[in-house]
Coordinates of N, CA and C in Angstrom, one line a residue:
X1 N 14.6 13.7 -1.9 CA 13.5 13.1 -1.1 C 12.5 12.4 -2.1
X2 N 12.3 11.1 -1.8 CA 11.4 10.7 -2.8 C 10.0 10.8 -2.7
X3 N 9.2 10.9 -3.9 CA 8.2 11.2 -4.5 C 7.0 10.3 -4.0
X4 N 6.1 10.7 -2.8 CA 5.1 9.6 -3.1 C 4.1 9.1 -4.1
X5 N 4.2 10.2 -4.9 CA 3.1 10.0 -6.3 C 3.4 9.4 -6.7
X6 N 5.2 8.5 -7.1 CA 5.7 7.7 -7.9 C 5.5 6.3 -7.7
X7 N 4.7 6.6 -6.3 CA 4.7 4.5 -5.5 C 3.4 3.9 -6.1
X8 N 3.6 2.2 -6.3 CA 2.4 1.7 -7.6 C 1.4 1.7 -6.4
X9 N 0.7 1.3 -7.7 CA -0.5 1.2 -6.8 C -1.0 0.0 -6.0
X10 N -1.7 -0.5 -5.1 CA -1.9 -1.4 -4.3 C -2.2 -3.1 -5.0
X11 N -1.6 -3.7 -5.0 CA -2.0 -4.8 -5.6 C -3.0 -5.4 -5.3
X12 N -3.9 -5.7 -6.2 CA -5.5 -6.2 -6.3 C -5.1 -7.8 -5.8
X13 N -6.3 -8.2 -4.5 CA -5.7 -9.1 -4.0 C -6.9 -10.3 -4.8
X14 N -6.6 -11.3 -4.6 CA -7.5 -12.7 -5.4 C -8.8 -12.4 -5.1
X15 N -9.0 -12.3 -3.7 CA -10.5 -12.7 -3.2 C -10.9 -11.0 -2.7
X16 N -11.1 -10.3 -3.2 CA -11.1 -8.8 -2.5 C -12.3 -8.7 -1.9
X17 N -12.8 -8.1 -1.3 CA -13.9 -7.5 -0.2 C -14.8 -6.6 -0.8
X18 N -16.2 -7.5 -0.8 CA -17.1 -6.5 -1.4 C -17.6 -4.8 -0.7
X19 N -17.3 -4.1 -1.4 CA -17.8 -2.9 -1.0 C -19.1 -2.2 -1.3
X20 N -19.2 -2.8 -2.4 CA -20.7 -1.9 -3.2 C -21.6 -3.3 -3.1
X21 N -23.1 -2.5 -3.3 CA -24.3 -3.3 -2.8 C -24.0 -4.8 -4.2
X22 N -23.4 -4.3 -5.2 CA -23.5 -5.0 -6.5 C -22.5 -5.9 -6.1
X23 N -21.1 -5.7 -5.3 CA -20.4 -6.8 -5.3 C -20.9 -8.0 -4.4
X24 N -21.4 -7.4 -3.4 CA -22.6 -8.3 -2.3 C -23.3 -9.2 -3.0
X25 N -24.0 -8.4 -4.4 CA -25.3 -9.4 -4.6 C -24.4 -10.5 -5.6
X26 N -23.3 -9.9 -6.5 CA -22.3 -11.2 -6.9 C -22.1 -12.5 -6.7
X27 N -21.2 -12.3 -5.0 CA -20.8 -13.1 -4.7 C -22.0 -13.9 -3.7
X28 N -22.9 -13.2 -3.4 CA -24.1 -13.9 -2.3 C -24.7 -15.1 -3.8
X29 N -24.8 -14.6 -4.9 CA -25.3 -15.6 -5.9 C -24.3 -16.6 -6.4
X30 N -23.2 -16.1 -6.1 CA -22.4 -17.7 -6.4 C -22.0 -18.8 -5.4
X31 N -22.3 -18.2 -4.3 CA -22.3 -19.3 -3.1 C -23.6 -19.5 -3.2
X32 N -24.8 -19.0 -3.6 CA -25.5 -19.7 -3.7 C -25.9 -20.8 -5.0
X33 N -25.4 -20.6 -6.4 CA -25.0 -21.6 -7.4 C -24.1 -22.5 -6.6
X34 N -23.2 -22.4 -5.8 CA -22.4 -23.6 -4.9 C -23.2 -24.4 -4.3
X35 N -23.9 -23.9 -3.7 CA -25.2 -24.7 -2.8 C -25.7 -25.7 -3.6
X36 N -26.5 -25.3 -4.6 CA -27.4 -25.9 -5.6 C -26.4 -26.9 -6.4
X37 N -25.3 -26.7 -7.2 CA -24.5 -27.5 -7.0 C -24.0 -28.8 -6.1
X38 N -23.7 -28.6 -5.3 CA -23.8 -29.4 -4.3 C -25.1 -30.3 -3.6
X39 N -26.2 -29.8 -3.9 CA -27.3 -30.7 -3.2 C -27.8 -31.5 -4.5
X40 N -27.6 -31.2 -6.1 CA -27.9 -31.9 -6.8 C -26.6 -33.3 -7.2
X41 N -25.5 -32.7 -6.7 CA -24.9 -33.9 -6.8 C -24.7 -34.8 -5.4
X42 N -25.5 -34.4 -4.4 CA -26.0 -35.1 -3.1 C -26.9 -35.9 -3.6
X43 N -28.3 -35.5 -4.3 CA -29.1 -36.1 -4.7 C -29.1 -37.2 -6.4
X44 N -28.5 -37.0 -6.6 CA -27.7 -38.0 -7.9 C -28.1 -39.1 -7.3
X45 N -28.5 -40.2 -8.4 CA -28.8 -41.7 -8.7 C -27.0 -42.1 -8.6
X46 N -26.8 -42.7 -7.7 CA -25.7 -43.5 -7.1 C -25.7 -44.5 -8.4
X47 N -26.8 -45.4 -9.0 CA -26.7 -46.7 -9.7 C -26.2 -46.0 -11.1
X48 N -26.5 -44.9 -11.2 CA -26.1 -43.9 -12.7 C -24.6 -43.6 -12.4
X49 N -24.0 -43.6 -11.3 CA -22.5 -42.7 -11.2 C -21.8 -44.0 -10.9
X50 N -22.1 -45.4 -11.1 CA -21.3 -46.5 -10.8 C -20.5 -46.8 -12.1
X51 N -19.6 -46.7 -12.0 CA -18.6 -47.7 -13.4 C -18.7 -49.0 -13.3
X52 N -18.9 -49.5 -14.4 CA -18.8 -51.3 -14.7 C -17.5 -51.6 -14.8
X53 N -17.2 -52.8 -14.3 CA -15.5 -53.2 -14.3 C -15.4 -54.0 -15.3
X54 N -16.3 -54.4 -16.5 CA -16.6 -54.8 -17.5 C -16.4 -53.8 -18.6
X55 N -15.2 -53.8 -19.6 CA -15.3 -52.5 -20.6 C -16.2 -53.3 -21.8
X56 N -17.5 -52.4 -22.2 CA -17.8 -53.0 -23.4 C -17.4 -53.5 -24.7
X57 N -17.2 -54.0 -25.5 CA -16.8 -53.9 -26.6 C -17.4 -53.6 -27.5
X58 N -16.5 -53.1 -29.1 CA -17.4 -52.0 -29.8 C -18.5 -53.1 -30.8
X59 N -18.5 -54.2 -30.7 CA -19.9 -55.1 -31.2 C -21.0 -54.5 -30.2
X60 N -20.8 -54.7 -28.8 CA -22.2 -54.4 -27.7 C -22.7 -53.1 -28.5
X61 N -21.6 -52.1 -28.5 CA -22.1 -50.9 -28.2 C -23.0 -50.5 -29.8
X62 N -22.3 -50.9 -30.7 CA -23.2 -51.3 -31.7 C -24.6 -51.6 -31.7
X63 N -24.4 -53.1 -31.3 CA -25.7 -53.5 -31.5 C -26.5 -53.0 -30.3
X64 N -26.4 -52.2 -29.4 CA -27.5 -51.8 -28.5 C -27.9 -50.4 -29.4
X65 N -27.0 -49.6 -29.8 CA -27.2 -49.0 -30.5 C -28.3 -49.1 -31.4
X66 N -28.4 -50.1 -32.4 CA -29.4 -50.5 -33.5 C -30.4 -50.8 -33.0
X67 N -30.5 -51.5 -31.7 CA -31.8 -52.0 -31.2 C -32.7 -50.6 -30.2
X68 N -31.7 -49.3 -30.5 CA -31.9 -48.0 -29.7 C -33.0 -47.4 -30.7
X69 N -32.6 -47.4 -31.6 CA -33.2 -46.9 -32.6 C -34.4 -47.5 -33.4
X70 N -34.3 -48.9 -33.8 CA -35.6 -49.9 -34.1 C -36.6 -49.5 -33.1
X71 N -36.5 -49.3 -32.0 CA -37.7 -48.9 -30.8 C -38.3 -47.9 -31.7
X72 N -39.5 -47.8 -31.7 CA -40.3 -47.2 -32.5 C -40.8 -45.6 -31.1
X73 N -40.6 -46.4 -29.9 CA -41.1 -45.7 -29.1 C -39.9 -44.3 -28.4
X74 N -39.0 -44.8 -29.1 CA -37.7 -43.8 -28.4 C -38.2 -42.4 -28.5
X75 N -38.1 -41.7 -27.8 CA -38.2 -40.1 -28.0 C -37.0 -39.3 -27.3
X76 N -36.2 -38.7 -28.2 CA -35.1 -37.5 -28.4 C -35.4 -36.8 -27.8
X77 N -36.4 -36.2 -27.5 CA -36.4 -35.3 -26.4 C -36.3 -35.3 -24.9
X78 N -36.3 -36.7 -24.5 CA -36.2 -37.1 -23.2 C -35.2 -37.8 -22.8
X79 N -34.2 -37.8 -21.8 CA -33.1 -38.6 -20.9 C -33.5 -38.6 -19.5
X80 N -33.5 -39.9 -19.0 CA -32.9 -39.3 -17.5 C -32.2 -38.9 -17.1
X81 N -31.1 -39.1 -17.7 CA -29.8 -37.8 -16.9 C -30.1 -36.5 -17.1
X82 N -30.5 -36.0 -17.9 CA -30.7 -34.8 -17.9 C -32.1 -34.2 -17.3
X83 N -32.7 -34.9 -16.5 CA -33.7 -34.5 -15.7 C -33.1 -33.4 -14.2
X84 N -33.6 -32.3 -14.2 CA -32.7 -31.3 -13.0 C -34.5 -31.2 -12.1
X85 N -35.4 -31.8 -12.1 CA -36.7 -31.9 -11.3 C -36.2 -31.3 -9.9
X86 N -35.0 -32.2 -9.7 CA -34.9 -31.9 -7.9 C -34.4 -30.5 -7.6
X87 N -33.4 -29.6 -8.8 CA -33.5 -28.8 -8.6 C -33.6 -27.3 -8.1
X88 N -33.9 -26.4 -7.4 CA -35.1 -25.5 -6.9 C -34.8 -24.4 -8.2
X89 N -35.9 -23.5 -8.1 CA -35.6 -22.9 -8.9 C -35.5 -21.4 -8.6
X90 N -34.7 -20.6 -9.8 CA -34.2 -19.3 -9.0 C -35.2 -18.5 -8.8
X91 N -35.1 -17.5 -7.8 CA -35.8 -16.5 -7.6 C -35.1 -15.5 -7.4
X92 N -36.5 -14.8 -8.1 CA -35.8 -13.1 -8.5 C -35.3 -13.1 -9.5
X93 N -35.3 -14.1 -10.6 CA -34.0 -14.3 -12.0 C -34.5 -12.7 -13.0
X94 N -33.3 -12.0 -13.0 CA -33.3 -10.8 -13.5 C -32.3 -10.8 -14.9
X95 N -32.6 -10.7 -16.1 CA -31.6 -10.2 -17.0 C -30.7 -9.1 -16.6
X96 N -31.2 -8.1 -16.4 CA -30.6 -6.8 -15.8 C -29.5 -7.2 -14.8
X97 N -30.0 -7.7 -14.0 CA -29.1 -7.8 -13.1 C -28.0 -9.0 -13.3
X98 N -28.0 -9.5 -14.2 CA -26.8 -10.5 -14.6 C -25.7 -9.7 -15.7
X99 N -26.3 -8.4 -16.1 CA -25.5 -7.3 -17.4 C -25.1 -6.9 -16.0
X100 N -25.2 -6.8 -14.8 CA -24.7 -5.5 -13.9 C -23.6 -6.6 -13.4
X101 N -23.9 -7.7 -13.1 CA -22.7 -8.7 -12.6 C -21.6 -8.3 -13.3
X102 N -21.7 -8.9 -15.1 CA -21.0 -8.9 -15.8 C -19.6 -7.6 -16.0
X103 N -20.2 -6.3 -15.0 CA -19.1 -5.6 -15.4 C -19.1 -5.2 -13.8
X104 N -18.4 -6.4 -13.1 CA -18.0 -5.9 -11.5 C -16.7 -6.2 -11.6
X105 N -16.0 -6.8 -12.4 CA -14.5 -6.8 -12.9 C -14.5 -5.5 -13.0
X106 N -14.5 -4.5 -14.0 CA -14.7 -3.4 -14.6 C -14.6 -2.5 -13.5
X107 N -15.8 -2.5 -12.3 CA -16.2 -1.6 -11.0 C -15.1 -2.1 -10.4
X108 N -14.9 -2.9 -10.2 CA -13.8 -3.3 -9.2 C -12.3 -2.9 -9.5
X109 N -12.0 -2.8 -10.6 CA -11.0 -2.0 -11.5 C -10.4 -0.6 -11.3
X110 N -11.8 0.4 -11.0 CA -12.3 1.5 -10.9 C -11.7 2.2 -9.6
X111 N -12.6 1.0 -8.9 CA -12.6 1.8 -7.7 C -11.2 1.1 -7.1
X112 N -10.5 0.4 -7.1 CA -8.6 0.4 -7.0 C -8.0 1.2 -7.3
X113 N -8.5 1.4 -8.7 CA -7.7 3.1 -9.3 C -7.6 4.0 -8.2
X114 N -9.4 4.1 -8.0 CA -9.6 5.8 -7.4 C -9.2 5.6 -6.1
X115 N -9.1 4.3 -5.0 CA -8.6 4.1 -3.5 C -6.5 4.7 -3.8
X116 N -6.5 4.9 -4.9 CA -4.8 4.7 -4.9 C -5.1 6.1 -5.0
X117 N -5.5 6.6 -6.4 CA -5.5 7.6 -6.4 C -5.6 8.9 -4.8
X118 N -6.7 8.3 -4.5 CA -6.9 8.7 -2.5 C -5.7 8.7 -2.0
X119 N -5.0 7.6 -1.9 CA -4.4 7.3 -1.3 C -3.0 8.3 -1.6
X120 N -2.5 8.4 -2.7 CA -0.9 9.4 -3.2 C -2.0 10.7 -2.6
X121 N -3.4 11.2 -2.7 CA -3.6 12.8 -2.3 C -2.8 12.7 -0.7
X122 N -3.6 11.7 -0.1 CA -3.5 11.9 1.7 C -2.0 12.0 1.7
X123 N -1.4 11.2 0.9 CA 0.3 11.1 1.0 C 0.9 12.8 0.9
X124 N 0.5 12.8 -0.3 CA 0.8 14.4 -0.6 C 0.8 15.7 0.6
X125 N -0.7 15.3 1.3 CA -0.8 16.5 1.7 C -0.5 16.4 3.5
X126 N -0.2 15.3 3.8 CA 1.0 14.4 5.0 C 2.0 14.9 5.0
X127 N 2.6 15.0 3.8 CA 4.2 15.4 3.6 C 4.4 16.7 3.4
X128 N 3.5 17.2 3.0 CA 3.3 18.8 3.0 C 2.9 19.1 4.6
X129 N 2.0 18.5 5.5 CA 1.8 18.9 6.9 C 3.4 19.2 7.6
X130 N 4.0 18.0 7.3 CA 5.3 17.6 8.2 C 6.3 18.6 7.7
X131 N 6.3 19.3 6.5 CA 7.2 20.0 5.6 C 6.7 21.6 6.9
X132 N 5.5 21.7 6.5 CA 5.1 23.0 7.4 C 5.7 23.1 9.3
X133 N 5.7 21.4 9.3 CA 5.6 21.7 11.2 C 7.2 22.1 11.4
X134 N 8.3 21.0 10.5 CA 9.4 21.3 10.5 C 10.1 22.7 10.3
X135 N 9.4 23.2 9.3 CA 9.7 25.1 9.4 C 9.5 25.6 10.6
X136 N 8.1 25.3 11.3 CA 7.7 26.1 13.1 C 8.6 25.9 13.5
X137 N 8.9 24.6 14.0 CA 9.9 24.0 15.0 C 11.1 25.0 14.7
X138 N 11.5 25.3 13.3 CA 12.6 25.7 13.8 C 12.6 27.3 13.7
X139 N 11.5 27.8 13.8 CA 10.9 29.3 14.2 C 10.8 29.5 15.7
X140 N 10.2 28.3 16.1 CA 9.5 28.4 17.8 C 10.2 27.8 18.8
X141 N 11.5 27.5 18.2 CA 12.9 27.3 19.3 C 13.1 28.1 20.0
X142 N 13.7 29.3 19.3 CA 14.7 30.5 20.0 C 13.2 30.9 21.0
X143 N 11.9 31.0 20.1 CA 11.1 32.1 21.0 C 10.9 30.9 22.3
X144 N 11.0 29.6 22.2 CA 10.7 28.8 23.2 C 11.8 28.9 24.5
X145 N 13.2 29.0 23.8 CA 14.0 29.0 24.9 C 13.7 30.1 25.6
X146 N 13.6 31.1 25.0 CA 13.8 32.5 25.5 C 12.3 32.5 26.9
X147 N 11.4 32.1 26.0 CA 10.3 32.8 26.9 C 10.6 31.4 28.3
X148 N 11.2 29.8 28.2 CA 11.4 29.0 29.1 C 12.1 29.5 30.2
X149 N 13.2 30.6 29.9 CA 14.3 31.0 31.1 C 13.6 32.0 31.8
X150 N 12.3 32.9 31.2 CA 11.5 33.5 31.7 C 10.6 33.5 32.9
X151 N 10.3 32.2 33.0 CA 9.4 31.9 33.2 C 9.9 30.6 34.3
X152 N 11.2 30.4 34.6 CA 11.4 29.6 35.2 C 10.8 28.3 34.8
X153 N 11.4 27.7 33.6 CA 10.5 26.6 32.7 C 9.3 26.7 33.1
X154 N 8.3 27.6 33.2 CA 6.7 27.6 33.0 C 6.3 27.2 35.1
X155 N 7.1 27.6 35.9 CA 7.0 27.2 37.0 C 6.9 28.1 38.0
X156 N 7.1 29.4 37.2 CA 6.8 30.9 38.3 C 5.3 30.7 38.2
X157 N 4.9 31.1 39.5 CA 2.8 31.7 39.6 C 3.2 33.1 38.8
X158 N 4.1 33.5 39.4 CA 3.9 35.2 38.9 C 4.1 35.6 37.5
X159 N 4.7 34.7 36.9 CA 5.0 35.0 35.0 C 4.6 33.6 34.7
X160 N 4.0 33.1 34.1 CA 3.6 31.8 33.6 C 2.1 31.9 32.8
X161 N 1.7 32.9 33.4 CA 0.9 33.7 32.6 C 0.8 35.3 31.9
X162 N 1.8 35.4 31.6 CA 2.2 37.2 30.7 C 2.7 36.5 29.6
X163 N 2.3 37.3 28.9 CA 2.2 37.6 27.2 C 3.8 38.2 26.9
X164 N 4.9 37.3 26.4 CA 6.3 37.5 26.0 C 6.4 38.5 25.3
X165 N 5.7 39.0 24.3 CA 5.7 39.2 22.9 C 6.5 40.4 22.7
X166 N 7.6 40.4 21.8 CA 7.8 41.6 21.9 C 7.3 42.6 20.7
X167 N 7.3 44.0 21.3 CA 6.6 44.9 20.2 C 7.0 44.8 19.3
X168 N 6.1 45.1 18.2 CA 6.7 45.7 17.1 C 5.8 46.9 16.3
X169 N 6.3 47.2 15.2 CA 5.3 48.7 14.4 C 5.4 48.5 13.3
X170 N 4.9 47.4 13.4 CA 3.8 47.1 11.9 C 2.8 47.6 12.0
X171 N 2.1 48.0 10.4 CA 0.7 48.9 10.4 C -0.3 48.4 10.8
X172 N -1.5 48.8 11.2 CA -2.3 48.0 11.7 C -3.2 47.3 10.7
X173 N -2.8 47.3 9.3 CA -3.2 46.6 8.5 C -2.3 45.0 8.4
X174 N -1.9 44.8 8.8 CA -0.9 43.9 8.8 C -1.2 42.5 10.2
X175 N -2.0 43.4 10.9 CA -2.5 42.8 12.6 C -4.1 42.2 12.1
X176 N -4.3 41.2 12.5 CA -5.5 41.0 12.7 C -5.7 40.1 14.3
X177 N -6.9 39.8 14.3 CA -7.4 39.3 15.6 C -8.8 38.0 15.1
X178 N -8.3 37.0 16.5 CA -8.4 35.7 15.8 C -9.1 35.1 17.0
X179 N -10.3 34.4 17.7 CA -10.9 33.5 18.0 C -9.8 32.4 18.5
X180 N -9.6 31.6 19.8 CA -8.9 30.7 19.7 C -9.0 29.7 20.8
X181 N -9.2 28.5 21.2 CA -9.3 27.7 21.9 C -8.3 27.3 22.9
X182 N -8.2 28.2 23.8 CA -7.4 27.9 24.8 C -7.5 26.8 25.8
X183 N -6.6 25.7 26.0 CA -7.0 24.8 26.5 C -5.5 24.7 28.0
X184 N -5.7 24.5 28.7 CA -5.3 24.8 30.1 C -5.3 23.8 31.0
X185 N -4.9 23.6 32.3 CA -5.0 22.3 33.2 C -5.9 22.4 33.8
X186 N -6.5 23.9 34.5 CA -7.8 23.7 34.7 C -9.0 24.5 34.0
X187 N -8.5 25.2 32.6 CA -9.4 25.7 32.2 C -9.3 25.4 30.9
X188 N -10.7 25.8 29.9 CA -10.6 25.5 28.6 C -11.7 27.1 28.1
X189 N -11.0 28.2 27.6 CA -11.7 29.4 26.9 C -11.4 29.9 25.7
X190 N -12.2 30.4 25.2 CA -12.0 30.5 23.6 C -11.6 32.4 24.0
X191 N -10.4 32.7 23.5 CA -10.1 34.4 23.6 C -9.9 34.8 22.4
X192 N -9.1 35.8 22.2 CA -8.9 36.9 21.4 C -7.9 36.9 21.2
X193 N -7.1 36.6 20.4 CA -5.3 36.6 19.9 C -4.9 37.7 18.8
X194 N -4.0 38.8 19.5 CA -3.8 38.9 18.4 C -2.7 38.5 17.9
X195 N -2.8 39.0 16.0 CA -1.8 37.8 15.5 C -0.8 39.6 14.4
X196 N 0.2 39.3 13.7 CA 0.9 40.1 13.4 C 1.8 39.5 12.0
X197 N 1.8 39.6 10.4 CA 2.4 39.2 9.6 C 4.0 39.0 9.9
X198 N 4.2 39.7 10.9 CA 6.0 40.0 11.2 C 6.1 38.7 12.1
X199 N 5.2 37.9 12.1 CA 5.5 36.2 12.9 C 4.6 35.4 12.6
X200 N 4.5 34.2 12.9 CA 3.6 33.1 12.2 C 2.8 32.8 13.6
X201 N 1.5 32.2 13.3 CA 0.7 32.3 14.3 C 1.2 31.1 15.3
X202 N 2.1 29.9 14.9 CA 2.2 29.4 16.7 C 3.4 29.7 17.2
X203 N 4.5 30.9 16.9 CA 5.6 31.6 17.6 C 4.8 32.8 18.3
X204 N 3.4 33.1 18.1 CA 2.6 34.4 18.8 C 1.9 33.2 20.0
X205 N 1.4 32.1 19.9 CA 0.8 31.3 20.9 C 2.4 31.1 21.7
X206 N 3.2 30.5 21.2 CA 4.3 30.4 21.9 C 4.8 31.1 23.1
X207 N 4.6 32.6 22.8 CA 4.8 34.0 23.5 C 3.8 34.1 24.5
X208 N 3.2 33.3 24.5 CA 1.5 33.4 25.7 C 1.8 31.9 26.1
X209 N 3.1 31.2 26.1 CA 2.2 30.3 26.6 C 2.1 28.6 26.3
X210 N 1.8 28.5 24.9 CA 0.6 27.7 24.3 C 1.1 27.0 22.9
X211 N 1.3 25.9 22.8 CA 1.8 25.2 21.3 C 0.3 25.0 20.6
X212 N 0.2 25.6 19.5 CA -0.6 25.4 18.5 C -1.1 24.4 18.0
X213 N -2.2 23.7 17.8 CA -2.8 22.4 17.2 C -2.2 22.3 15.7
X214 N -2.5 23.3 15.0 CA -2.0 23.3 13.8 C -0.7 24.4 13.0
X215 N 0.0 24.2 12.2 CA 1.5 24.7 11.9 C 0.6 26.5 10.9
X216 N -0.5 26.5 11.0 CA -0.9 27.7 9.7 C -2.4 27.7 10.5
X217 N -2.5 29.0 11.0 CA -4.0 29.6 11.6 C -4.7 28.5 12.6
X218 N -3.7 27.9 13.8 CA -4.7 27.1 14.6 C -5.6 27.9 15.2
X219 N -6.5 26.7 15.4 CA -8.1 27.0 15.8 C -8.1 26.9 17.5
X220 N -7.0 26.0 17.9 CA -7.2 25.7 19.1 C -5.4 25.5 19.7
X221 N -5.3 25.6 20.5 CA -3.9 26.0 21.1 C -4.4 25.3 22.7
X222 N -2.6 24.6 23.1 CA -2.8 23.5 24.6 C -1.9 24.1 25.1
X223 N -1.9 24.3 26.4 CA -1.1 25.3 27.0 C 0.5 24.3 27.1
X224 N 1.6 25.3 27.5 CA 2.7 24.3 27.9 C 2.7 23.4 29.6
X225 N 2.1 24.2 30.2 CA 1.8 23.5 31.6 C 1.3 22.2 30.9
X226 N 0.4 22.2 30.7 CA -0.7 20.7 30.6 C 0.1 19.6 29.5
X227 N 1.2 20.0 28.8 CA 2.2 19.2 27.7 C 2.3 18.7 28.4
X228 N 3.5 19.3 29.4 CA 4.7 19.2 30.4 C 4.0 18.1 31.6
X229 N 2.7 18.0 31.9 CA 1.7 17.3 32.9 C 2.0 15.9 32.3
X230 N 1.9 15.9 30.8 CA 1.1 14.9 30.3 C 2.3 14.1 30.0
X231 N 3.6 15.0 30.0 CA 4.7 14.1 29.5 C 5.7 13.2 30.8
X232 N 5.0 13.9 31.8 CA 5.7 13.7 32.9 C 4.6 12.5 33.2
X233 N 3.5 12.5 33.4 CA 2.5 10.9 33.6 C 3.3 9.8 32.8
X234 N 3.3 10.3 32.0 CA 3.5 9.4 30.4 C 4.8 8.7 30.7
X235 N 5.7 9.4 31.4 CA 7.5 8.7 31.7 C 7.0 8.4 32.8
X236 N 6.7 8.5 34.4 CA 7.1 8.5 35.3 C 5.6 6.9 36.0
X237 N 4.9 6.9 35.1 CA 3.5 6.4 35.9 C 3.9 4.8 35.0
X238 N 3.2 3.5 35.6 CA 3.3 2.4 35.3 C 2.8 2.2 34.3
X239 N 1.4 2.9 34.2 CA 0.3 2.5 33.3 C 0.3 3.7 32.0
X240 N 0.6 3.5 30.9 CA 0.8 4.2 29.8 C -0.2 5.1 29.5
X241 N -0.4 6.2 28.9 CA -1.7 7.4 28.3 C -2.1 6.8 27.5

């Protein structure tokens, strides 16, 4: 039987789904650098982004050059192109919070690990449920046949409710008594069961009756009338459960 602990882990997909408040504020700031992006090359000088169909030659570019420089009035510190006036400017600009961006690769890393990691436990303890029910089943057969021919498959008034169980003499240390959610076609009460190490607790509901919610100490137990109700709707009716 193969191993689910051995299956890789989920492949990290391109564009993955923020989960943490930090991945939100990420990506909410790069769509908004997109924006800003975009409305300053909306607003761009058209006569600055035109090409000349004229290539200069390297005398022009020379001598505009020299005559760039003779300007007495030139100042280095200023271009138009490099004027960003139009713009807006950020708000809320945080150092801190641009170190916390910087390691959402890192968190995002993390928490793939630990969703996989999640993910092989639930596997594990799935396969361990199905491992347990498959042992019942083949415990709560013989007592199922037995107590069905009893009982006229669950169809006599007069036995359909008595207790199959047969005795035994184990010590009374061995017996305990258990709380249990009986659920019924017209009733639902919580009784008194008792239970006995010399059988497993849903071949003693079986004996009354009753398939167990769970394969080890159910809490709550559905009668077989109300299965048998639900299975017969389920085949015989148009409209599915």
């Amino acid at each position: 039987m193969p191993n689910p602990l051995n299956r890789p882990l989920k492949k990290i997909r391109s564009c993955p789904k923020p989960v943490t408040p930090l991945q939100e504020a990420y990506l909410g700031q790069r769509e908004k650098n997109q924006r800003q992006i975009g409305r300053s090359a909306a607003r761009a000088d058209p006569s600055e982004l035109t090409v000349s169909n004229s290539t200069p030659t390297d005398e022009d570019l020379l001598h505009n050059r020299s005559e760039e420089f003779e300007n007495n009035d030139f100042n280095f510190d200023f271009h138009p192109r490099f004027e960003h006036e139009d713009l807006p400017e950020t708000d809320g600009y945080d150092e801190e919070q641009d170190e916390e961006i910087e390691g959402y690769s890192e968190l995002d890393e993390d928490e793939e690990i630990l969703s996989g990691l999640a993910r092989a436990d639930y596997d594990a303890k799935r396969l361990k449920q199905e491992i347990r029910w498959a042992h019942q089943c083949k415990c709560m057969t013989p007592i199922f046949l037995r107590c069905r021919q009893a009982t006229s498959n669950w169809a006599s008034k007069a036995n359909w409710d008595s207790d199959w169980k047969t005795p035994c003499t184990c010590p009374s240390y061995r017996r305990r008594v258990c709380w249990v959610d009986m659920v019924d076609l017209h009733t639902r009460q919580k009784a008194q069961v008792l239970f006995c190490d010399c059988q497993s607790d849903p071949v003693r509901l079986v004996e009354m009756g009753y398939i167990g919610a769970t394969p080890v100490h159910p809490k709550t137990a559905f009668s077989i009338r109300l299965l048998k109700h639900f299975q017969v709707v389920w085949k015989y009716c148009a409209q599915r459960i």
